[in-house]
Amino acid sequence: METSPLTRPTYTDALVLHNVTKRFGKFVAVNDLSLKIPKGSIYGFLGPNGAGKTTTIRMVMSIFYPDEGSIEVLGHSSAEQVKDRLGYLPEEKGLYKKMKTAEIVAYFGKLKGMDASTANLKARELLTRYGLGEWLDKRCEAMSKGMGQKVQLLGTMIHDPELVILDEPFSGLDPVNMEVMRDTIRSFKQNDRTVIFSTHVMAQAEELCDFIFLIHKGQKVLDGPLSEVRSGGDHGIKIDYDGDGSILHRLPGVERVNDAGKHAELFLEPGRDPQDILRELVGKLTIRRFDISEPSLHEVFFRAVGGHQHVVETEVRS
Amino acid sequence: MNKTLLVAQREYVEHLRTKTFWIGVLIAPIGIALVYTLMFLLAGKTDLRKYAVLDHSEGAWVSKVIDRRIADDDLDKILGSRKISTEERRPLLDQAKAKLSKLPQGHPLRELLTAMVSSGVLAEIDKAGGWDKASSALKARIYGIVVPWALRVSQSEKQRVQVTSVATGMAMKDYVRVPVPDEGEDTEKVLNQKLQKGEIFAYFVIGSDPLAAEHHSKYVSNNLTDFKLRSWYGDYVTKVVRERHVQRLKKEKDLTPGDVAAIQRSFRFEEKKLSATGEEEAVVESDKVRKYAPLAFVYVLWMAVFMAAQMLLTNTVEEKSNRIIEVLLSSVSPTQLMHGKIYGIALTGLTVVGSWALFFVVGVKLAPSLLSGSTEAQFAKLGLDHVISDPAYLGSFLAYFLSGYLIYAAILVALGSVCNSLKEAQNLQQPVVFLLMVPFVVMFPIVGDPNGTLARIITYIPLYTPFAMMNRAGGPPPLWEYLASSGVILATLWIAFRGAAKVFRVGVLMTGKPPRLGEILKWLRAPVS
């Protein structure tokens, strides 16, 4: 059972990684990674596929053990000592199809050390609060994918964990459920809980995160508060437009374009004047917005990873 | 191309490309060959049956004739004296000389062959036109050499093995007749004592008038399931007695139906066994039921173990393929998870098996009140209530279900942990299923001789111990064997669980290709962190 908050060792960082390395055979999945995640923050883990996000998370959960380095979770030297105070939603989600939703949520709670009656009550309460009241005694197999993911999220938080790790929590959710997920993540923060989530979708990270951590090929590329990370890059031009965007690529003085069809981000060669670009565009496209601002996370990501291919892949997945 | 064919082609090629397909292709023939080789090797190891014949017929003619027949058959194995085709047949003398030249010095067969060659009887038989045409006087001279030789040689284990390895299929390999001590009225008592001490396997008593319908012949043994000796010797007696009938009838003009019946009759020995106090008693139906009951138990045990272990495999693969495993592992350790799964399904299996046992017990108890008259009497004769009250049956059934299941559960849960789909798992479990076939193949031989060599060998092969011990319940095995085999089971369980835990903790999070055997071995060697 959980110890009372008073007896718990106080900690300022929910998670600290010291020079962690993990190899699978000859493949180095995570290379000499150090990281500090302050208590009460929302931390975004970004990185292309196969970058080492999930491996890092699994080491934090002590599902894997690092080959080198050490991991401190909630002030303890191993997650195993605090397993019951962590919540984990893995990337690939699954439920026991034949179990009833309330049963399965309660089961996850009991596995985390809750006593049976508290877990049962809490499971029903949570499911009802999240709009699944009609499903309490129905089997998981009857639910849609989105509902299933909600049930699993509830299973992750039923025991009110101090540190929640969500691996790709937004994948496969419809806009309504995405909003629910966002609210849930924010509510964790409000209760002074720490949240780590990994994602491919930069917009979600931008919206939610206090801190960003970018990993590529097992190595840390960026790490810090969101505003700092973004201010590190050159300013770019953001436009909203209608018309044939292919013209953007042919503009003189433009180094690179992130074109999303209706809006785009342009980065200029050094010494170019944004006003020249605006003049070039007028008449060729209908410009609805034109501003100069910090680069988007997308651009930060792109520059750090240093290859267009990864971004394309990332966008497709999200 | 026809679209159906296109689909068919893709399916075929996909399977052809997998390694497991080829393993599957090879495993059946290789496995069957191996199992049968093992059976063959072990069959050569059947224990020697020593028997005695107390022959009350006039001048003991029955057993004398039979001894000659046996010698005759064994001689055929040595010299090929009865080859069918006359052209192919080489003179017996040449055969004997050829054989003699191949045998090393001191081989017991040399003695026999030398005696036959030097007596000149083989030459005379050849002159007479071969074995079939030889006069009975000539044959008698041969028997005069072979029978005493065979009796002498078979008393020495070493010589017997030497002889039978040269001439396979000789009766001498399996059965040895030992002389009956002449104690007058007490002869049978002495024989019973020998039987009790295990000096002989069985003895026959042939009545004074074997041709009569009531000839009062009997077969006494304490092994009621191995009837090979009884039927082997019985066949000889039937033949010999039948020939005597025919000879007698040849002299008479009229054949009565009774005569025909007498010719057709096969010679029956009344079966007897010894009680614990050494008293002779009749063999009743319930004795046989008790001896054969283990067959049914092993069969059910096998099904139950297989079913439960299968359940575990399916369940592990399912959990892995729907990814729930990762959530579980964030709350429990892989070892806790593995043990939890194994015990959970053990309970499921025990519930099933326990309810079967309960049904059986209740059925046996209730049956008399549901049946009436003669059926009730027949049922009572089966003596099933002895079976249910004897802990060697139901007690060991539950114990061996649990231990057998746990051994195979550990293996299959480890297997399941490295598979990503049921299809993969089914392929990978083929070798295990094959291993599980062995208890089936040896089920009958073991019940025939529950404390014999085959039974003992199988008992101490760890994967088969629970099945073999169940199989031997009719014996029953001595206490020390129960203890020793329990030791084997516990050791096997310890090793299997440790190994399974190591494979499980790595395998369960693996995705993609199942690991090679080499990798699994590496995990097994790695220390537990």
PDB file of N, CA and C in Angstrom, chain A residues 267-306:
ATOM      1  N   PHE A 267      11.962  30.073 -44.330  1.00  0.00           N
ATOM      2  CA  PHE A 267      13.215  30.520 -43.713  1.00  0.00           C
ATOM      3  C   PHE A 267      14.107  31.101 -44.796  1.00  0.00           C
ATOM      4  N   LEU A 268      14.616  32.306 -44.494  1.00  0.00           N
ATOM      5  CA  LEU A 268      15.311  33.073 -45.523  1.00  0.00           C
ATOM      6  C   LEU A 268      16.810  32.893 -45.451  1.00  0.00           C
ATOM      7  N   GLU A 269      17.450  33.114 -46.581  1.00  0.00           N
ATOM      8  CA  GLU A 269      18.915  33.143 -46.586  1.00  0.00           C
ATOM      9  C   GLU A 269      19.361  34.337 -45.748  1.00  0.00           C
ATOM     10  N   PRO A 270      20.538  34.265 -45.133  1.00  0.00           N
ATOM     11  CA  PRO A 270      20.997  35.371 -44.300  1.00  0.00           C
ATOM     12  C   PRO A 270      21.011  36.692 -45.088  1.00  0.00           C
ATOM     13  N   GLY A 271      20.543  37.754 -44.450  1.00  0.00           N
ATOM     14  CA  GLY A 271      20.591  39.084 -45.060  1.00  0.00           C
ATOM     15  C   GLY A 271      19.391  39.433 -45.915  1.00  0.00           C
ATOM     16  N   ARG A 272      18.473  38.501 -46.054  1.00  0.00           N
ATOM     17  CA  ARG A 272      17.292  38.798 -46.883  1.00  0.00           C
ATOM     18  C   ARG A 272      16.248  39.582 -46.085  1.00  0.00           C
ATOM     19  N   ASP A 273      15.483  40.398 -46.774  1.00  0.00           N
ATOM     20  CA  ASP A 273      14.456  41.189 -46.094  1.00  0.00           C
ATOM     21  C   ASP A 273      13.096  40.533 -46.284  1.00  0.00           C
ATOM     22  N   PRO A 274      12.393  40.241 -45.196  1.00  0.00           N
ATOM     23  CA  PRO A 274      11.079  39.625 -45.325  1.00  0.00           C
ATOM     24  C   PRO A 274      10.117  40.431 -46.201  1.00  0.00           C
ATOM     25  N   GLN A 275      10.290  41.747 -46.228  1.00  0.00           N
ATOM     26  CA  GLN A 275       9.386  42.562 -47.024  1.00  0.00           C
ATOM     27  C   GLN A 275       9.482  42.209 -48.504  1.00  0.00           C
ATOM     28  N   ASP A 276      10.707  41.824 -48.978  1.00  0.00           N
ATOM     29  CA  ASP A 276      10.883  41.418 -50.380  1.00  0.00           C
ATOM     30  C   ASP A 276      10.039  40.192 -50.688  1.00  0.00           C
ATOM     31  N   ILE A 277      10.013  39.314 -49.726  1.00  0.00           N
ATOM     32  CA  ILE A 277       9.249  38.079 -49.929  1.00  0.00           C
ATOM     33  C   ILE A 277       7.763  38.407 -50.052  1.00  0.00           C
ATOM     34  N   LEU A 278       7.295  39.307 -49.172  1.00  0.00           N
ATOM     35  CA  LEU A 278       5.890  39.662 -49.204  1.00  0.00           C
ATOM     36  C   LEU A 278       5.530  40.241 -50.568  1.00  0.00           C
ATOM     37  N   ARG A 279       6.434  41.119 -51.066  1.00  0.00           N
ATOM     38  CA  ARG A 279       6.182  41.714 -52.387  1.00  0.00           C
ATOM     39  C   ARG A 279       6.103  40.645 -53.468  1.00  0.00           C
ATOM     40  N   GLU A 280       6.995  39.652 -53.394  1.00  0.00           N
ATOM     41  CA  GLU A 280       7.016  38.563 -54.384  1.00  0.00           C
ATOM     42  C   GLU A 280       5.693  37.797 -54.375  1.00  0.00           C
ATOM     43  N   LEU A 281       5.158  37.633 -53.135  1.00  0.00           N
ATOM     44  CA  LEU A 281       3.988  36.768 -53.003  1.00  0.00           C
ATOM     45  C   LEU A 281       2.708  37.446 -53.478  1.00  0.00           C
ATOM     46  N   VAL A 282       2.636  38.714 -53.275  1.00  0.00           N
ATOM     47  CA  VAL A 282       1.401  39.417 -53.614  1.00  0.00           C
ATOM     48  C   VAL A 282       1.096  39.239 -55.102  1.00  0.00           C
ATOM     49  N   GLY A 283      -0.140  38.883 -55.386  1.00  0.00           N
ATOM     50  CA  GLY A 283      -0.517  38.654 -56.766  1.00  0.00           C
ATOM     51  C   GLY A 283      -0.405  37.205 -57.189  1.00  0.00           C
ATOM     52  N   LYS A 284       0.515  36.486 -56.537  1.00  0.00           N
ATOM     53  CA  LYS A 284       0.663  35.073 -56.899  1.00  0.00           C
ATOM     54  C   LYS A 284      -0.194  34.181 -56.007  1.00  0.00           C
ATOM     55  N   LEU A 285      -0.321  34.554 -54.747  1.00  0.00           N
ATOM     56  CA  LEU A 285      -1.151  33.798 -53.802  1.00  0.00           C
ATOM     57  C   LEU A 285      -2.036  34.784 -53.048  1.00  0.00           C
ATOM     58  N   THR A 286      -3.129  34.268 -52.526  1.00  0.00           N
ATOM     59  CA  THR A 286      -3.939  35.102 -51.650  1.00  0.00           C
ATOM     60  C   THR A 286      -3.384  34.960 -50.248  1.00  0.00           C
ATOM     61  N   ILE A 287      -2.809  36.023 -49.720  1.00  0.00           N
ATOM     62  CA  ILE A 287      -2.191  35.939 -48.403  1.00  0.00           C
ATOM     63  C   ILE A 287      -3.200  36.405 -47.363  1.00  0.00           C
ATOM     64  N   ARG A 288      -3.447  35.518 -46.364  1.00  0.00           N
ATOM     65  CA  ARG A 288      -4.394  35.889 -45.334  1.00  0.00           C
ATOM     66  C   ARG A 288      -3.694  36.276 -44.035  1.00  0.00           C
ATOM     67  N   ARG A 289      -2.464  35.832 -43.885  1.00  0.00           N
ATOM     68  CA  ARG A 289      -1.734  36.191 -42.669  1.00  0.00           C
ATOM     69  C   ARG A 289      -0.262  36.179 -43.024  1.00  0.00           C
ATOM     70  N   PHE A 290       0.489  37.080 -42.443  1.00  0.00           N
ATOM     71  CA  PHE A 290       1.924  37.112 -42.678  1.00  0.00           C
ATOM     72  C   PHE A 290       2.559  37.587 -41.386  1.00  0.00           C
ATOM     73  N   ASP A 291       3.334  36.734 -40.688  1.00  0.00           N
ATOM     74  CA  ASP A 291       4.010  37.256 -39.502  1.00  0.00           C
ATOM     75  C   ASP A 291       5.399  36.658 -39.333  1.00  0.00           C
ATOM     76  N   ILE A 292       6.167  37.362 -38.551  1.00  0.00           N
ATOM     77  CA  ILE A 292       7.532  36.915 -38.315  1.00  0.00           C
ATOM     78  C   ILE A 292       7.610  36.519 -36.847  1.00  0.00           C
ATOM     79  N   SER A 293       8.044  35.266 -36.598  1.00  0.00           N
ATOM     80  CA  SER A 293       8.032  34.813 -35.208  1.00  0.00           C
ATOM     81  C   SER A 293       9.103  33.752 -34.987  1.00  0.00           C
ATOM     82  N   GLU A 294       9.134  33.302 -33.747  1.00  0.00           N
ATOM     83  CA  GLU A 294      10.044  32.203 -33.390  1.00  0.00           C
ATOM     84  C   GLU A 294       9.711  31.001 -34.263  1.00  0.00           C
ATOM     85  N   PRO A 295      10.704  30.157 -34.541  1.00  0.00           N
ATOM     86  CA  PRO A 295      10.411  28.985 -35.362  1.00  0.00           C
ATOM     87  C   PRO A 295       9.467  28.037 -34.623  1.00  0.00           C
ATOM     88  N   SER A 296       8.660  27.309 -35.348  1.00  0.00           N
ATOM     89  CA  SER A 296       7.783  26.327 -34.724  1.00  0.00           C
ATOM     90  C   SER A 296       8.632  25.164 -34.239  1.00  0.00           C
ATOM     91  N   LEU A 297       8.029  24.373 -33.378  1.00  0.00           N
ATOM     92  CA  LEU A 297       8.710  23.185 -32.886  1.00  0.00           C
ATOM     93  C   LEU A 297       9.045  22.252 -34.045  1.00  0.00           C
ATOM     94  N   HIS A 298       8.158  22.261 -34.989  1.00  0.00           N
ATOM     95  CA  HIS A 298       8.373  21.460 -36.186  1.00  0.00           C
ATOM     96  C   HIS A 298       9.729  21.787 -36.819  1.00  0.00           C
ATOM     97  N   GLU A 299       9.975  23.094 -36.938  1.00  0.00           N
ATOM     98  CA  GLU A 299      11.220  23.536 -37.546  1.00  0.00           C
ATOM     99  C   GLU A 299      12.416  23.186 -36.646  1.00  0.00           C
ATOM    100  N   VAL A 300      12.217  23.376 -35.363  1.00  0.00           N
ATOM    101  CA  VAL A 300      13.285  23.044 -34.412  1.00  0.00           C
ATOM    102  C   VAL A 300      13.642  21.573 -34.539  1.00  0.00           C
ATOM    103  N   PHE A 301      12.606  20.803 -34.556  1.00  0.00           N
ATOM    104  CA  PHE A 301      12.755  19.353 -34.695  1.00  0.00           C
ATOM    105  C   PHE A 301      13.525  19.035 -35.977  1.00  0.00           C
ATOM    106  N   PHE A 302      13.068  19.647 -37.037  1.00  0.00           N
ATOM    107  CA  PHE A 302      13.632  19.387 -38.354  1.00  0.00           C
ATOM    108  C   PHE A 302      15.121  19.730 -38.403  1.00  0.00           C
ATOM    109  N   ARG A 303      15.438  20.875 -37.839  1.00  0.00           N
ATOM    110  CA  ARG A 303      16.846  21.286 -37.865  1.00  0.00           C
ATOM    111  C   ARG A 303      17.705  20.363 -37.013  1.00  0.00           C
ATOM    112  N   ALA A 304      17.158  20.005 -35.868  1.00  0.00           N
ATOM    113  CA  ALA A 304      17.938  19.182 -34.962  1.00  0.00           C
ATOM    114  C   ALA A 304      18.189  17.800 -35.539  1.00  0.00           C
ATOM    115  N   VAL A 305      17.167  17.250 -36.116  1.00  0.00           N
ATOM    116  CA  VAL A 305      17.298  15.907 -36.674  1.00  0.00           C
ATOM    117  C   VAL A 305      18.098  15.951 -37.955  1.00  0.00           C
ATOM    118  N   GLY A 306      17.983  17.072 -38.659  1.00  0.00           N
ATOM    119  CA  GLY A 306      18.869  17.315 -39.783  1.00  0.00           C
ATOM    120  C   GLY A 306      18.616  16.441 -40.987  1.00  0.00           C
TER     121      GLY A 306
END
